[in-house]
mmCIF file of C-alpha atoms in Angstrom:
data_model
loop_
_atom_site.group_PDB
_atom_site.id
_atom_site.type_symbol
_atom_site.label_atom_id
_atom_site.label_comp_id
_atom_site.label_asym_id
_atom_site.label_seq_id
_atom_site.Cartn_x
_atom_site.Cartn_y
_atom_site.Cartn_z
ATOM 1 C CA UNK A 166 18.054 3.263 -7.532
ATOM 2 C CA UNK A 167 15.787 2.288 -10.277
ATOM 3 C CA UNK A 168 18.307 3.258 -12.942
ATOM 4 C CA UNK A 169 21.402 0.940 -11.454
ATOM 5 C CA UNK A 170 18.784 -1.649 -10.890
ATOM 6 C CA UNK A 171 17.469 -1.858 -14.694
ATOM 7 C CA UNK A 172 21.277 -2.018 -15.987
ATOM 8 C CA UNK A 173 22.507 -4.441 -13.735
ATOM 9 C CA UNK A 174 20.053 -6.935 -13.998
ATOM 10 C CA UNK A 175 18.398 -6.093 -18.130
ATOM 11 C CA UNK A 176 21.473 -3.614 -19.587
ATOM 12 C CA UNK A 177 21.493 -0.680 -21.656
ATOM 13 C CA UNK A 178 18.594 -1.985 -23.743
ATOM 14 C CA UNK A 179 15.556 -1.818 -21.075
ATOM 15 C CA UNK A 180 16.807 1.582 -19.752
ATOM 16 C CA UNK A 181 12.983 2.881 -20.438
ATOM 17 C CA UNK A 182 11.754 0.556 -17.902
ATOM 18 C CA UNK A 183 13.443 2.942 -15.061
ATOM 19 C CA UNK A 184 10.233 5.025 -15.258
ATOM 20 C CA UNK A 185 8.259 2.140 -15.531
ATOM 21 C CA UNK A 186 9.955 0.553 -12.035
ATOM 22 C CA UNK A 187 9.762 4.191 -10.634
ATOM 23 C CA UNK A 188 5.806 3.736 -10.633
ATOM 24 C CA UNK A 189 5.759 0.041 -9.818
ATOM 25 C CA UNK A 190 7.901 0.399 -6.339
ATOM 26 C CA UNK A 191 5.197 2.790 -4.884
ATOM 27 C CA UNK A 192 2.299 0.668 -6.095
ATOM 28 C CA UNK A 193 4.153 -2.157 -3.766
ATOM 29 C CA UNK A 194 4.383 0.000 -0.808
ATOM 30 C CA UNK A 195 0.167 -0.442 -1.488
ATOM 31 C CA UNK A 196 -0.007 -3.709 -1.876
ATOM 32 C CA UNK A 197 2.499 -4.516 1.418
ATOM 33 C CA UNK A 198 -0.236 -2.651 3.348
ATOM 34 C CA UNK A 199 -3.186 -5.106 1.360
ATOM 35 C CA UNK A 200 -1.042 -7.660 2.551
ATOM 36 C CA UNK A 201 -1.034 -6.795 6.721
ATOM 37 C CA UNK A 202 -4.566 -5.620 5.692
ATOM 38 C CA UNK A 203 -5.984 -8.955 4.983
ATOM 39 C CA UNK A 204 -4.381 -10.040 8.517
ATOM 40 C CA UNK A 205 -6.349 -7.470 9.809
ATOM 41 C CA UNK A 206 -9.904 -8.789 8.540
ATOM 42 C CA UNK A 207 -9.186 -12.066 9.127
ATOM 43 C CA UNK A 208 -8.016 -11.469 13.196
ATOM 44 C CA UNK A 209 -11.494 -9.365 12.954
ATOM 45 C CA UNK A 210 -13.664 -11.763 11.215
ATOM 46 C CA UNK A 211 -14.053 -9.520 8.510
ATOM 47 C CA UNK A 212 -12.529 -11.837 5.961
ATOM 48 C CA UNK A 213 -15.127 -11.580 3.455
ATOM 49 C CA UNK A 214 -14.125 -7.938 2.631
ATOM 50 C CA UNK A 215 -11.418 -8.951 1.281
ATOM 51 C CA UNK A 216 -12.582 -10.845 -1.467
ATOM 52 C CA UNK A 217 -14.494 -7.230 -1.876
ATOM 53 C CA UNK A 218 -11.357 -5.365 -2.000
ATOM 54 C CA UNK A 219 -9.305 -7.806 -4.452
ATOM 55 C CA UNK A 220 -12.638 -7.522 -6.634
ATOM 56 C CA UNK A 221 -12.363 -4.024 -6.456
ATOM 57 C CA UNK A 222 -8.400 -3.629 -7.472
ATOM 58 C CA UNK A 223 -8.652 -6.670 -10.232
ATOM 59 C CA UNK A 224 -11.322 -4.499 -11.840
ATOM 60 C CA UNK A 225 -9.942 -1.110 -11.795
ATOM 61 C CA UNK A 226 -6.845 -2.601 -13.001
ATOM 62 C CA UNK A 227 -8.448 -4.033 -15.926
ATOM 63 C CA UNK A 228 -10.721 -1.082 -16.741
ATOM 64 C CA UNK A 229 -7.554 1.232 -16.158
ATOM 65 C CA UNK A 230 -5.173 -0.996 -18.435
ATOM 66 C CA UNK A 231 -7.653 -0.886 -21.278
ATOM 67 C CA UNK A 232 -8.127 2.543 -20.979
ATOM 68 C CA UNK A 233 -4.051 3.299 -20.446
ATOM 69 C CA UNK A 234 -2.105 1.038 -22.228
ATOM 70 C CA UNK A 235 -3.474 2.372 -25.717
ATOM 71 C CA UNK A 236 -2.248 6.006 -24.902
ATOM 72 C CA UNK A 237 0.898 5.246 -23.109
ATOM 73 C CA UNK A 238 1.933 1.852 -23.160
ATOM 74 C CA UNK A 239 3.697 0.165 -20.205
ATOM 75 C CA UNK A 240 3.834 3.587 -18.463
ATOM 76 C CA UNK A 241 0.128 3.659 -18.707
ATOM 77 C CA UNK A 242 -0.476 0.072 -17.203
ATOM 78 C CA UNK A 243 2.101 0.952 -14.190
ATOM 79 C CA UNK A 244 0.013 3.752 -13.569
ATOM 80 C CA UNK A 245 -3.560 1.488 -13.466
ATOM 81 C CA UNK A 246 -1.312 -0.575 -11.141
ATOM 82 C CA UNK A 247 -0.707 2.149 -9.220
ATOM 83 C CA UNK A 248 -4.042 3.649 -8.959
ATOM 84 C CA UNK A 249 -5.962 -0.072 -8.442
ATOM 85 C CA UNK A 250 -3.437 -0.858 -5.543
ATOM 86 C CA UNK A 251 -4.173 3.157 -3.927
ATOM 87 C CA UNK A 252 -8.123 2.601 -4.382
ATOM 88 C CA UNK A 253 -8.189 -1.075 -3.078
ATOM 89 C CA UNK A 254 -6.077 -0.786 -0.331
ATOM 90 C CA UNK A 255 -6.518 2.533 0.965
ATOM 91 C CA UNK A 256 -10.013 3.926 0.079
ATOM 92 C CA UNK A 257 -11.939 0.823 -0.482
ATOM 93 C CA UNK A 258 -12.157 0.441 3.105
ATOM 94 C CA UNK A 259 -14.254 3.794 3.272
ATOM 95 C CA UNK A 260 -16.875 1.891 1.601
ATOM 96 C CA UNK A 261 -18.198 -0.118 4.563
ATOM 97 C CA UNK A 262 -18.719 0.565 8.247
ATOM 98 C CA UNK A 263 -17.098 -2.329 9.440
ATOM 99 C CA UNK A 264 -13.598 -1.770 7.784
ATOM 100 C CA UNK A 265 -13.995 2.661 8.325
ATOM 101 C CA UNK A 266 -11.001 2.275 11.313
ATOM 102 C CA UNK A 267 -8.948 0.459 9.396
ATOM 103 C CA UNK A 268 -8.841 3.817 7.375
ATOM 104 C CA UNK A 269 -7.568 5.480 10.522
ATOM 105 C CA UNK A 270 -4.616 2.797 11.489
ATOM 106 C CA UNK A 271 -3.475 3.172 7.243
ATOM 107 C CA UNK A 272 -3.488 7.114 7.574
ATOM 108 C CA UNK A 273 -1.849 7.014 11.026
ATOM 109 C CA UNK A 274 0.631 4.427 10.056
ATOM 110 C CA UNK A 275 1.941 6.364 7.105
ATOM 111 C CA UNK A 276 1.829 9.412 8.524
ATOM 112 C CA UNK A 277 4.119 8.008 11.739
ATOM 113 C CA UNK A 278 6.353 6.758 9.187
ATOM 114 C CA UNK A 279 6.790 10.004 7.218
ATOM 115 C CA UNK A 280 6.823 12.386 10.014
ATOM 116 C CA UNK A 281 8.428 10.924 12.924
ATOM 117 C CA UNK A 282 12.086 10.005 13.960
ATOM 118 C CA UNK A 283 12.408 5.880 15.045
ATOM 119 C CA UNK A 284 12.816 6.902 19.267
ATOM 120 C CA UNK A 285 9.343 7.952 18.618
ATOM 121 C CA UNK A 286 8.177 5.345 16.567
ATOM 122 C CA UNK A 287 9.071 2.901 18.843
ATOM 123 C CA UNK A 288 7.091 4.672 21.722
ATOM 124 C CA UNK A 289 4.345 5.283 19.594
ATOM 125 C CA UNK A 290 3.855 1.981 18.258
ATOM 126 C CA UNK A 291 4.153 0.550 22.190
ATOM 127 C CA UNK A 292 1.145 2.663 22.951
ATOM 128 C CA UNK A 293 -1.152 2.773 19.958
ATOM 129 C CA UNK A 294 -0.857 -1.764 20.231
ATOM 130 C CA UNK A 295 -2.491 -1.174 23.527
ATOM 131 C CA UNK A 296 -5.223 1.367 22.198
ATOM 132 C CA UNK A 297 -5.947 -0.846 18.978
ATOM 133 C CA UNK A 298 -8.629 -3.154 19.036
ATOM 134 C CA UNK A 299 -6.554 -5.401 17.413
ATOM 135 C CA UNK A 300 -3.974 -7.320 18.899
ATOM 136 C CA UNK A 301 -0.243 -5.788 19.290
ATOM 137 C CA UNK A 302 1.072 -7.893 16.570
ATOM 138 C CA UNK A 303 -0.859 -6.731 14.042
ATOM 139 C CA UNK A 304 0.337 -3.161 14.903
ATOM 140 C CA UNK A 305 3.694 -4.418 14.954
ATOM 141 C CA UNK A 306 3.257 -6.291 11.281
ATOM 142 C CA UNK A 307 2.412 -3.184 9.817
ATOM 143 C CA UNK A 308 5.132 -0.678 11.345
ATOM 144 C CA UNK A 309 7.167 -3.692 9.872
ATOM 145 C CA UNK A 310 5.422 -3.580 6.679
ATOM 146 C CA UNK A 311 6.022 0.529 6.520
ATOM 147 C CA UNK A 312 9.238 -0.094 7.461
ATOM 148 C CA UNK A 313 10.385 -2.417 4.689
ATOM 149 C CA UNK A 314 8.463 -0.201 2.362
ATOM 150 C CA UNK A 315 9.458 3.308 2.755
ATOM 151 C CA UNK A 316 13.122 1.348 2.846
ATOM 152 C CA UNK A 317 12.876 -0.081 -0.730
ATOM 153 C CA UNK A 318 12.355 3.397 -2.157
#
């Protein structure tokens, strides 16, 4: 899709930014997560992690642009996009006890959404909300997130 997109909306002219989109759309399947995840801490009183994890993501972006942009160009900063967006969303949580399950709902969350038909998902979903020490909705805002996410690729 990245290809029609590009010449529709830029023409013939941009057609290198494809690649460049290509990158970008998965980093924002990353940062739709952040998004649910910040729900998350706040519902949990955990807000002040996420100042942590934005810290963490503005700074690898900026140490990974500086390092990637030189070599490869706008390539190179989708990629530090990429990678800052992976490593604040996903792993930074790792880094402190309080924030460790939210690990487990990310990895369970994408792997429901990869590996299971929507019948299931729907019964899943119903009984993980009731499991989660979080309230239902969150677990519903991020099936919804996934959703959207794995749609726009």
């Amino acid at each position: 899709l990245a290809k029609p997109i590009i010449l529709l909306i830029y023409g013939n002219g941009f057609i290198e930014a494809v690649n460049i989109l290509v990158i970008l759309i998965w980093s924002r399947i990353f940062a739709l997560i952040g998004s649910t995840r910040a729900i998350w801490l706040t519902v949990e009183n955990l807000g002040k992690f996420q100042v942590i994890f934005v810290g963490i993501g503005a700074l690898l972006n900026v140490a990974f642009n500086l390092i990637l942009i030189p070599r490869f160009g706008a390539i190179g900063s989708a990629y530090a996009t990429l990678i800052a967006e992976v490593v604040s969303t996903f792993l930074a949580v790792l880094l402190f006890k309080e924030t460790r399950p939210l690990f487990k709902l990310i990895i369970d969350l994408l792997s429901f959404y990869i590996f299971s038909n929507n019948s299931f998902q729907r019964q899943y979903a119903s009984a993980y909300s009731s499991r989660c020490p979080t309230s239902g909705s969150i677990t519903a805002n991020l099936s919804n997130v996934a959703n959207a996410s794995l749609l726009s690729l």
